Short mmCIF file of C-alpha atoms in Angstrom, two decimals:
data_model
loop_
_atom_site.label_atom_id
_atom_site.label_comp_id
_atom_site.label_asym_id
_atom_site.label_seq_id
_atom_site.Cartn_x
_atom_site.Cartn_y
_atom_site.Cartn_z
CA UNK A 219 81.08 136.11 93.14
CA UNK A 220 83.17 133.25 93.65
CA UNK A 221 83.31 131.35 96.86
CA UNK A 222 84.01 128.52 98.95
CA UNK A 223 82.94 127.01 102.18
CA UNK A 224 85.31 126.08 104.94
CA UNK A 225 83.52 123.82 107.27
CA UNK A 226 85.12 123.06 110.65
CA UNK A 227 83.92 120.15 112.60
CA UNK A 228 85.21 120.97 116.18
CA UNK A 229 84.91 119.35 119.79
CA UNK A 230 81.43 121.49 120.78
CA UNK A 231 80.29 122.68 117.45
CA UNK A 232 80.64 122.49 113.80
CA UNK A 233 80.68 125.89 112.18
CA UNK A 234 80.53 126.29 107.90
CA UNK A 235 82.20 129.72 106.77
CA UNK A 236 81.88 131.03 103.25
CA UNK A 237 84.80 133.06 102.10
CA UNK A 238 85.38 134.69 98.64
CA UNK A 239 88.79 134.23 96.83
CA UNK A 240 90.35 137.33 98.97
CA UNK A 241 89.73 135.44 102.40
CA UNK A 242 86.90 137.77 103.44
CA UNK A 243 84.24 136.22 105.57
CA UNK A 244 80.94 136.32 103.55
CA UNK A 245 78.64 134.48 105.94
CA UNK A 246 78.92 131.93 108.65
CA UNK A 247 76.94 129.42 110.59
CA UNK A 248 77.79 127.60 113.82
CA UNK A 249 75.54 124.61 115.54
CA UNK A 250 76.39 123.33 118.65
CA UNK A 251 76.35 119.98 119.80
CA UNK A 252 76.70 118.08 123.44
CA UNK A 253 79.76 116.00 124.68
CA UNK A 254 78.52 112.70 126.50
CA UNK A 255 80.21 111.39 129.37
CA UNK A 256 78.77 108.10 130.04
CA UNK A 257 81.63 107.21 132.38
CA UNK A 258 83.87 109.16 134.44
CA UNK A 259 87.05 108.63 132.02
CA UNK A 260 84.84 108.92 128.82
CA UNK A 261 84.10 111.62 126.22
CA UNK A 262 82.06 111.13 123.11
CA UNK A 263 79.72 112.46 120.83
CA UNK A 264 77.08 111.46 118.40
CA UNK A 265 78.03 111.05 115.17
CA UNK A 266 74.49 111.80 113.48
CA UNK A 267 74.32 114.61 115.25
CA UNK A 268 77.49 116.06 114.09
CA UNK A 269 76.35 115.09 110.76
CA UNK A 270 73.57 117.13 111.12
CA UNK A 271 75.16 119.75 112.11
CA UNK A 272 77.60 119.63 109.11
CA UNK A 273 74.91 119.51 106.80
CA UNK A 274 72.75 122.19 108.27
CA UNK A 275 75.55 124.58 108.54
CA UNK A 276 76.69 123.92 104.94
CA UNK A 277 73.05 124.41 103.72
CA UNK A 278 72.45 127.49 105.59
CA UNK A 279 75.79 129.82 104.08
CA UNK A 280 74.60 128.19 100.66
CA UNK A 281 71.15 129.52 100.62
CA UNK A 282 72.52 132.85 102.05
CA UNK A 283 75.06 132.82 99.19
CA UNK A 284 72.59 131.72 96.49
CA UNK A 285 70.27 134.51 97.62
CA UNK A 286 72.96 137.00 96.88
CA UNK A 287 73.82 135.35 93.57
CA UNK A 288 77.30 133.98 94.50
CA UNK A 289 78.61 130.94 93.21
CA UNK A 290 80.07 127.86 95.17
CA UNK A 291 83.14 126.59 93.72
CA UNK A 292 84.18 124.14 96.52
CA UNK A 293 83.74 122.79 100.20
CA UNK A 294 86.59 122.37 102.38
CA UNK A 295 87.06 120.32 105.50
CA UNK A 296 88.78 121.06 108.90
CA UNK A 297 88.28 118.42 111.80
CA UNK A 298 89.07 117.82 115.33
CA UNK A 299 92.02 115.00 115.58
CA UNK A 300 92.05 111.57 117.14
CA UNK A 301 88.32 110.70 117.00
CA UNK A 302 87.20 107.04 116.75
CA UNK A 303 84.21 105.43 115.37
CA UNK A 304 83.47 101.53 114.88
CA UNK A 305 81.13 100.90 112.06
CA UNK A 306 79.58 97.37 110.40
CA UNK A 307 79.57 96.76 106.60
CA UNK A 308 76.80 98.73 105.82
CA UNK A 309 78.31 102.15 107.53
CA UNK A 310 76.22 101.72 110.41
CA UNK A 311 77.94 103.04 113.81
CA UNK A 312 78.46 100.68 116.28
CA UNK A 313 79.99 103.27 118.69
CA UNK A 314 79.63 106.87 119.46
CA UNK A 315 82.57 109.12 118.27
CA UNK A 316 85.07 108.61 121.07
CA UNK A 317 87.09 112.17 121.09
CA UNK A 318 90.16 113.45 121.75
CA UNK A 319 89.29 114.00 125.29
CA UNK A 320 88.54 110.12 126.40
CA UNK A 321 91.19 108.71 128.84
CA UNK A 322 89.55 105.24 129.15
CA UNK A 323 92.59 103.79 127.38
CA UNK A 324 95.21 105.46 130.12
CA UNK A 325 96.45 102.00 131.22
CA UNK A 326 97.19 100.80 127.61
CA UNK A 327 98.81 104.53 126.88
CA UNK A 328 101.07 103.87 130.00
CA UNK A 329 102.33 100.51 128.64
CA UNK A 330 102.65 101.25 125.30
CA UNK A 331 104.55 104.61 126.23
CA UNK A 332 107.09 102.87 128.67
CA UNK A 333 108.16 100.07 125.90
CA UNK A 334 110.92 100.22 123.35
CA UNK A 335 107.96 99.43 120.63
CA UNK A 336 105.98 102.95 121.85
CA UNK A 337 109.12 105.05 121.41
CA UNK A 338 109.48 103.32 117.93
CA UNK A 339 105.77 104.09 117.03
CA UNK A 340 105.99 107.17 118.05
CA UNK A 341 109.31 108.10 116.19
CA UNK A 342 107.70 106.71 112.99
CA UNK A 343 104.21 108.09 113.24
CA UNK A 344 105.17 111.65 115.19
CA UNK A 345 101.95 110.93 117.60
CA UNK A 346 102.88 111.03 121.34
CA UNK A 347 101.25 107.79 122.79
CA UNK A 348 98.60 108.99 124.88
CA UNK A 349 94.99 108.08 125.68
CA UNK A 350 93.73 110.70 122.88
CA UNK A 351 95.32 108.31 120.27
CA UNK A 352 93.33 106.38 118.36
CA UNK A 353 96.30 103.31 118.65
CA UNK A 354 95.21 103.21 122.24
CA UNK A 355 91.44 103.66 121.92
CA UNK A 356 91.69 100.72 119.79
CA UNK A 357 93.82 98.57 122.37
CA UNK A 358 91.20 99.32 124.98
CA UNK A 359 88.61 98.48 122.78
CA UNK A 360 90.32 94.90 121.75
CA UNK A 361 89.97 93.69 125.25
CA UNK A 362 86.99 95.71 126.47
CA UNK A 363 84.56 95.63 123.82
CA UNK A 364 85.17 92.57 122.09
CA UNK A 365 82.05 92.00 120.46
CA UNK A 366 82.26 95.36 118.73
CA UNK A 367 85.63 95.22 118.13
CA UNK A 368 85.32 91.91 116.13
CA UNK A 369 82.18 92.99 114.22
CA UNK A 370 84.00 96.57 113.02
CA UNK A 371 84.03 96.90 109.49
CA UNK A 372 86.15 99.75 109.44
CA UNK A 373 87.30 102.26 112.26
CA UNK A 374 86.94 105.74 111.11
CA UNK A 375 87.46 109.33 112.26
CA UNK A 376 84.26 111.59 112.23
CA UNK A 377 85.55 113.32 109.06
CA UNK A 378 85.51 109.87 107.63
CA UNK A 379 82.16 109.10 108.78
CA UNK A 380 80.87 112.31 107.12
CA UNK A 381 82.63 111.60 103.69
CA UNK A 382 81.25 108.06 103.45
CA UNK A 383 77.78 109.41 104.31
CA UNK A 384 78.16 112.12 101.58
CA UNK A 385 80.11 109.96 98.75
CA UNK A 386 79.90 106.28 100.10
CA UNK A 387 83.83 105.94 100.10
CA UNK A 388 86.08 105.41 102.90
CA UNK A 389 88.85 108.10 102.53
CA UNK A 390 90.91 109.50 105.03
CA UNK A 391 93.64 112.65 104.69
CA UNK A 392 96.99 112.49 105.60
CA UNK A 393 96.60 115.16 108.34
CA UNK A 394 93.89 112.77 110.05
CA UNK A 395 95.72 110.05 109.57
CA UNK A 396 99.05 111.05 110.96
CA UNK A 397 97.32 111.89 114.33
CA UNK A 398 96.08 108.20 114.83
CA UNK A 399 99.20 106.89 115.91
CA UNK A 400 98.81 104.26 113.34
CA UNK A 401 100.33 106.02 110.30
CA UNK A 402 103.90 106.32 108.88
CA UNK A 403 104.49 110.00 108.40
CA UNK A 404 107.78 109.27 106.26
CA UNK A 405 106.35 106.54 104.17
CA UNK A 406 102.67 108.10 103.77
CA UNK A 407 101.06 104.67 104.51
CA UNK A 408 99.81 102.67 107.42
CA UNK A 409 102.30 101.34 110.15
CA UNK A 410 102.41 97.80 110.45
CA UNK A 411 104.01 97.44 113.96
CA UNK A 412 100.93 100.02 114.87
CA UNK A 413 98.31 97.81 113.18
CA UNK A 414 99.73 94.90 114.97
CA UNK A 415 99.73 96.36 118.22
CA UNK A 416 96.12 97.54 117.81
CA UNK A 417 95.17 93.99 116.28
CA UNK A 418 94.09 95.17 113.25
CA UNK A 419 94.70 95.06 109.25
CA UNK A 420 94.69 97.64 106.63
CA UNK A 421 91.57 97.17 105.52
CA UNK A 422 90.02 97.88 108.87
CA UNK A 423 91.29 101.72 108.00
CA UNK A 424 90.51 103.97 105.19
CA UNK A 425 92.49 104.86 102.06
CA UNK A 426 94.87 107.64 102.87
CA UNK A 427 94.83 110.59 100.57
CA UNK A 428 96.31 113.66 100.31
CA UNK A 429 94.74 117.00 101.99
CA UNK A 430 94.07 118.68 98.79
CA UNK A 431 92.21 115.51 97.42
CA UNK A 432 89.22 116.57 95.21
CA UNK A 433 86.00 114.09 95.56
CA UNK A 434 82.83 114.75 93.28
CA UNK A 435 79.83 112.88 92.85
CA UNK A 436 77.66 113.26 96.19
CA UNK A 437 74.76 111.26 97.09
CA UNK A 438 71.69 113.31 95.71
CA UNK A 439 69.70 113.11 98.94
CA UNK A 440 72.45 115.04 100.46
CA UNK A 441 73.32 117.68 97.56
CA UNK A 442 69.34 118.39 97.02
CA UNK A 443 69.20 118.92 100.66
CA UNK A 444 71.84 121.38 101.09
CA UNK A 445 71.14 123.13 97.86
CA UNK A 446 74.46 122.07 95.86
CA UNK A 447 74.86 120.47 93.00
CA UNK A 448 76.41 116.58 93.09
CA UNK A 449 79.52 117.35 91.23
CA UNK A 450 80.51 120.22 93.63
CA UNK A 451 84.22 119.46 94.46
CA UNK A 452 84.61 118.53 97.67
CA UNK A 453 88.04 118.96 99.30
CA UNK A 454 89.39 116.37 102.27
CA UNK A 455 91.44 119.24 103.81
CA UNK A 456 93.14 118.61 107.19
CA UNK A 457 92.72 118.69 110.92
CA UNK A 458 92.12 121.35 112.61
CA UNK A 459 95.55 122.20 114.69
CA UNK A 460 97.30 122.13 110.74
CA UNK A 461 94.84 124.66 109.40
CA UNK A 462 94.70 126.95 112.49
CA UNK A 463 98.38 127.59 111.59
CA UNK A 464 97.67 127.83 107.44
CA UNK A 465 95.05 130.27 108.31
CA UNK A 466 96.61 132.43 111.01
CA UNK A 467 99.70 132.59 107.92
CA UNK A 468 102.05 131.18 110.66
CA UNK A 469 104.23 129.44 108.34
CA UNK A 470 107.34 131.07 108.04
CA UNK A 471 110.66 129.81 110.30
CA UNK A 472 110.35 131.69 113.57
CA UNK A 473 106.44 131.72 113.41
CA UNK A 474 104.23 129.74 116.12
CA UNK A 475 100.26 129.77 116.22
CA UNK A 476 98.87 129.43 119.65
CA UNK A 477 95.16 127.97 119.53
CA UNK A 478 93.02 128.20 122.43
CA UNK A 479 89.44 127.09 122.13
CA UNK A 480 88.15 124.20 124.10
CA UNK A 481 91.78 122.71 124.52
CA UNK A 482 94.67 124.38 123.20
CA UNK A 483 97.81 124.07 121.60
CA UNK A 484 101.02 125.81 120.13
CA UNK A 485 102.66 124.76 116.78
CA UNK A 486 104.99 125.59 114.27
CA UNK A 487 105.40 124.52 110.58
CA UNK A 488 108.63 122.61 108.93
CA UNK A 489 109.18 121.43 105.93
CA UNK A 490 109.95 117.99 107.32
CA UNK A 491 109.11 116.16 110.65
CA UNK A 492 111.20 116.55 113.79
CA UNK A 493 110.19 113.96 116.15
CA UNK A 494 111.46 114.67 119.82
CA UNK A 495 113.42 111.92 121.76
CA UNK A 496 111.72 112.93 125.29
CA UNK A 497 108.38 112.18 123.06
CA UNK A 498 107.18 115.82 124.16
CA UNK A 499 105.67 117.01 120.68
CA UNK A 500 103.56 115.81 117.55
CA UNK A 501 104.38 115.90 114.10
CA UNK A 502 101.32 115.97 111.96
CA UNK A 503 101.09 116.68 108.21
CA UNK A 504 99.40 119.27 106.40
CA UNK A 505 100.48 118.72 102.80
CA UNK A 506 103.45 116.34 101.89
CA UNK A 507 105.92 119.39 101.99
CA UNK A 508 104.58 120.83 105.22
CA UNK A 509 104.77 119.53 108.77
CA UNK A 510 103.00 120.81 111.91
CA UNK A 511 105.06 120.47 114.69
CA UNK A 512 103.83 121.22 118.51
CA UNK A 513 101.79 119.93 121.66
CA UNK A 514 98.34 120.49 122.62
CA UNK A 515 97.10 121.07 126.23
CA UNK A 516 93.57 119.50 127.25
CA UNK A 517 92.71 122.23 129.40
CA UNK A 518 91.90 125.53 127.41
CA UNK A 519 88.87 127.53 127.31
CA UNK A 520 86.80 124.59 128.70
CA UNK A 521 88.54 125.43 131.91
CA UNK A 522 87.18 129.23 132.16
CA UNK A 523 83.86 127.95 131.13
CA UNK A 524 84.10 125.45 134.14
CA UNK A 525 84.61 128.61 136.36
CA UNK A 526 82.14 130.62 134.56
CA UNK A 527 79.75 127.61 135.11
CA UNK A 528 80.35 126.77 138.64
CA UNK A 529 81.47 129.85 140.51
CA UNK A 530 79.67 132.92 138.33
CA UNK A 531 76.01 132.37 138.82
CA UNK A 532 75.60 136.00 139.56
CA UNK A 533 77.83 137.04 136.16
CA UNK A 534 75.97 135.10 134.30
CA UNK A 535 72.70 136.56 135.72
CA UNK A 536 73.88 140.09 135.21
CA UNK A 537 75.18 139.51 131.81
CA UNK A 538 71.88 138.28 130.61
CA UNK A 539 70.09 141.19 131.82
CA UNK A 540 72.65 143.52 130.25
CA UNK A 541 72.76 141.64 127.29
CA UNK A 542 76.58 140.65 127.09
CA UNK A 543 79.01 137.80 127.31
CA UNK A 544 79.36 136.79 130.93
CA UNK A 545 83.08 136.17 129.79
CA UNK A 546 83.53 140.44 129.35
CA UNK A 547 82.27 140.94 133.23
CA UNK A 548 84.88 137.77 134.56
CA UNK A 549 87.93 138.94 132.22
CA UNK A 550 87.07 142.51 133.99
CA UNK A 551 87.12 141.28 137.07
CA UNK A 552 90.53 139.32 136.58
CA UNK A 553 92.05 142.50 135.20
CA UNK A 554 91.91 144.41 138.46
CA UNK A 555 94.25 141.58 140.08
CA UNK A 556 97.61 142.33 139.74
CA UNK A 557 99.73 140.02 137.10
CA UNK A 558 100.64 136.73 139.17
CA UNK A 559 97.24 136.70 141.35
CA UNK A 560 99.27 137.77 144.50
CA UNK A 561 101.10 134.34 144.43
CA UNK A 562 98.30 132.16 143.87
CA UNK A 563 98.97 129.73 141.22
CA UNK A 564 96.75 127.41 139.30
CA UNK A 565 97.87 123.77 137.65
CA UNK A 566 94.86 123.63 135.00
CA UNK A 567 95.01 119.89 134.55
CA UNK A 568 91.05 119.14 135.18
CA UNK A 569 90.87 116.70 132.02
CA UNK A 570 94.34 115.18 132.79
CA UNK A 571 97.19 116.59 130.54
CA UNK A 572 98.53 115.86 127.04
CA UNK A 573 101.81 118.29 126.01
CA UNK A 574 104.36 118.29 127.58
CA UNK A 575 103.43 115.66 130.35
CA UNK A 576 101.44 113.11 128.69
CA UNK A 577 99.77 112.16 131.92
CA UNK A 578 96.00 111.49 132.06
CA UNK A 579 96.20 111.10 135.87
CA UNK A 580 97.35 114.44 136.22
CA UNK A 581 94.77 116.74 138.11
CA UNK A 582 93.96 120.51 138.81
CA UNK A 583 95.41 122.09 141.97
CA UNK A 584 95.29 125.67 143.47
CA UNK A 585 98.45 126.23 145.11
CA UNK A 586 99.70 129.12 147.72
CA UNK A 587 96.07 129.98 148.73
CA UNK A 588 96.10 132.48 151.67
CA UNK A 589 93.77 134.44 153.59
CA UNK A 590 94.35 137.69 151.33
CA UNK A 591 92.83 135.78 147.92
CA UNK A 592 89.51 136.41 146.94
CA UNK A 593 87.54 134.97 144.48
CA UNK A 594 89.00 137.06 141.63
CA UNK A 595 92.46 135.85 142.49
CA UNK A 596 91.37 132.51 141.64
CA UNK A 597 89.78 133.67 138.60
CA UNK A 598 93.11 135.56 137.34
CA UNK A 599 94.89 132.09 138.40
CA UNK A 600 92.75 130.10 136.20
CA UNK A 601 93.62 132.42 133.47
CA UNK A 602 97.25 132.63 133.95
CA UNK A 603 97.39 128.65 134.90
CA UNK A 604 95.89 128.01 131.29
CA UNK A 605 98.72 130.52 129.41
CA UNK A 606 101.42 128.67 131.97
CA UNK A 607 100.48 125.36 130.27
CA UNK A 608 100.98 126.34 126.84
CA UNK A 609 104.29 128.23 127.54
CA UNK A 610 105.74 124.91 129.24
CA UNK A 611 104.77 123.25 125.81
CA UNK A 612 106.17 126.07 123.72
CA UNK A 613 109.44 125.70 125.83
CA UNK A 614 109.54 122.41 124.70
CA UNK A 615 109.25 122.87 120.99
CA UNK A 616 112.08 125.89 121.02
CA UNK A 617 114.31 123.14 122.42
CA UNK A 618 113.57 120.92 119.43
CA UNK A 619 112.84 123.44 116.61
CA UNK A 620 114.29 126.23 117.30
CA UNK A 621 113.36 129.83 118.74
CA UNK A 622 110.11 131.24 118.03
CA UNK A 623 109.84 135.19 117.19
CA UNK A 624 106.43 135.82 116.80
CA UNK A 625 103.05 134.18 117.97
CA UNK A 626 99.54 134.12 115.84
CA UNK A 627 97.03 134.00 118.18
CA UNK A 628 93.62 132.16 117.47
CA UNK A 629 90.59 130.50 118.76
CA UNK A 630 88.08 131.81 120.95
CA UNK A 631 90.31 133.54 123.32
CA UNK A 632 91.44 136.05 121.10
CA UNK A 633 88.12 137.73 122.24
CA UNK A 634 89.97 138.65 125.51
CA UNK A 635 92.57 141.30 125.18
CA UNK A 636 93.63 140.35 128.95
CA UNK A 637 94.17 136.95 128.06
CA UNK A 638 96.01 137.63 124.70
CA UNK A 639 98.32 140.25 126.48
CA UNK A 640 98.85 137.94 129.10
CA UNK A 641 100.46 135.22 126.47
CA UNK A 642 102.35 138.17 125.26
CA UNK A 643 103.81 138.66 128.67
CA UNK A 644 104.37 135.07 129.52
CA UNK A 645 106.12 134.34 126.31
CA UNK A 646 108.10 137.70 126.21
CA UNK A 647 107.27 137.69 122.68
CA UNK A 648 104.97 139.82 120.16
CA UNK A 649 101.71 138.34 119.56
CA UNK A 650 99.54 138.88 116.76
CA UNK A 651 95.88 138.55 115.51
CA UNK A 652 94.52 138.13 112.36
CA UNK A 653 91.24 140.17 111.11
CA UNK A 654 89.08 137.10 110.95
CA UNK A 655 90.52 134.46 113.56
CA UNK A 656 88.30 131.87 112.24
CA UNK A 657 92.11 130.24 111.15
CA UNK A 658 90.98 126.58 110.72
CA UNK A 659 87.95 127.44 108.47
CA UNK A 660 90.20 129.75 106.44
CA UNK A 661 93.28 127.30 106.28
CA UNK A 662 90.64 124.64 104.80
CA UNK A 663 89.34 127.27 102.46
CA UNK A 664 93.19 127.83 101.32
CA UNK A 665 93.63 124.28 100.63
CA UNK A 666 90.71 124.06 98.65
CA UNK A 667 92.10 127.16 96.21
CA UNK A 668 95.39 125.39 96.05
CA UNK A 669 93.52 121.96 95.06
CA UNK A 670 91.36 123.96 92.59
CA UNK A 671 93.89 125.76 90.93
CA UNK A 672 92.92 129.28 92.48
CA UNK A 673 96.42 129.97 93.80
CA UNK A 674 99.88 128.43 93.25
CA UNK A 675 101.19 127.43 96.99
CA UNK A 676 99.37 127.67 100.33
CA UNK A 677 101.97 130.24 101.17
CA UNK A 678 99.89 132.84 99.40
CA UNK A 679 97.69 132.50 102.53
CA UNK A 680 99.77 136.03 103.40
CA UNK A 681 97.83 138.00 100.93
CA UNK A 682 94.68 136.73 102.77
CA UNK A 683 95.31 137.33 106.15
CA UNK A 684 95.43 141.24 107.36
CA UNK A 685 96.33 141.88 110.84
CA UNK A 686 93.92 143.08 113.24
CA UNK A 687 96.10 143.91 116.38
CA UNK A 688 99.79 143.41 117.64
CA UNK A 689 100.20 142.73 121.17
CA UNK A 690 103.75 143.71 122.66
CA UNK A 691 105.04 141.99 125.76
CA UNK A 692 105.73 143.75 128.88
CA UNK A 693 108.94 142.69 130.84
CA UNK A 694 108.01 143.53 134.27
CA UNK A 695 105.09 141.49 134.01
CA UNK A 696 107.20 138.98 132.04
CA UNK A 697 109.69 138.64 135.08
CA UNK A 698 106.89 138.32 137.42
CA UNK A 699 105.35 135.77 135.61
CA UNK A 700 108.33 133.63 135.58
CA UNK A 701 108.69 133.57 139.15
CA UNK A 702 105.32 131.66 139.23
CA UNK A 703 106.13 129.46 136.36
CA UNK A 704 109.33 128.17 137.88
CA UNK A 705 106.84 127.07 140.81
CA UNK A 706 104.27 125.98 138.52
CA UNK A 707 106.78 123.87 136.76
CA UNK A 708 108.24 122.43 139.98
CA UNK A 709 104.64 121.58 141.30
CA UNK A 710 104.03 118.93 138.62
CA UNK A 711 107.12 116.76 139.15
CA UNK A 712 106.28 117.06 143.08
CA UNK A 713 102.64 115.86 142.72
CA UNK A 714 103.04 113.56 139.73
CA UNK A 715 103.01 110.37 142.26
CA UNK A 716 99.86 111.70 144.48
CA UNK A 717 97.77 112.23 141.06
CA UNK A 718 98.02 108.41 140.40
CA UNK A 719 97.49 108.02 144.33
CA UNK A 720 94.28 110.13 144.50
CA UNK A 721 92.94 108.66 141.32
CA UNK A 722 93.40 105.07 142.92
CA UNK A 723 91.12 106.84 145.81
CA UNK A 724 88.37 107.42 143.37
CA UNK A 725 88.02 104.19 141.69
#
């Protein structure tokens, strides 16, 4: 049997999944790694630890398929966006991998965002001005890490680092490049005004290529260790968000994909970019004929994990004893509370926020607390707050791109029926879950099938994604949620200045 390995280099782990050519999962391997926070606003990861996770996960799935007599025909990549690593002339890292959650450059982002040049760069690059953006990170580094900045031979993402290690070549796919704030999504090349602002030239960046670019000739030490032929085709692939849409079959007009993993996002696919004059949404590249429009939220499943780790020791202990996931116990508790959490509203901005506010200073807030509220009300409010955040972006997206009819749900949150139903009710739209919710890995595999001539067009993904479950909205719940949401939406504007004030107190 022929198979393709889809590799997803994520924020908290890397997973490699072997798919047959019908999109079925054969084997998979997931390897976790930590996020490092050396300073309060810094979020980094160790590049070689991530490289090891990629190598070991591929090695694992290849060995399992070798034992079954299956034939590997390609390896394709999905990756988290917005990472930056400075490397020297020998490819040695000068920094850790600075990831999307890092907000050290927020003062630079605020200055750029408020300028005419910042708006012009956004309209050309499709990347909102925010500390997540490599553009802002480089501006910070230029002033605050001068020795590293001047010594750096290249500034690259984690996927570029891995491909350099494998092939001794610096290449970046259009999709990852389009999320840097440095890449012109209309001209498919580096944007000179953005580069000038960051203080770099094109030779400090990788060569941009199509997301279906095929590279062969892997370094033998890696190929031998992973048990693959040195000429196995490696496909650059795209970013995790773009591939989540493709892998979920959310590619037709009126379809949207919502992913909630560590963070979250809502996205649609268009045949051309559609930037927002209000700078609320992004326009990233999937292929030269497919653009992914939408907005990310910083605060997804990581908020649920925060509640679990800090307020649920009994549930963790009980779950370990009876052999189930602690999240199952928590969602069961939350399900006993009526929609709307009895008027308790949670702003989930524990990591600041990206879309639609793009405000790194924003903070988490519980609002409306009264004497009747118990722990499970706070838990329910946390889950609802995450969905409100995604819904807030969804409304901005519809204003820019047109109405959404169906949502394809992906990411770890789909394991919770309560959370998915909550999404259907808040959006008042049908929510579909594919049989395999490993959409980013599947999307990478679909790009590989296109690149290798196994399919003619990426739209053929429709045949590879059987539907597992459909959630229909409850209108009564929707009306109840909307009363809370309108307060939720107003709270940010009322508290925006206070977020800045409390941030200053912590310095």
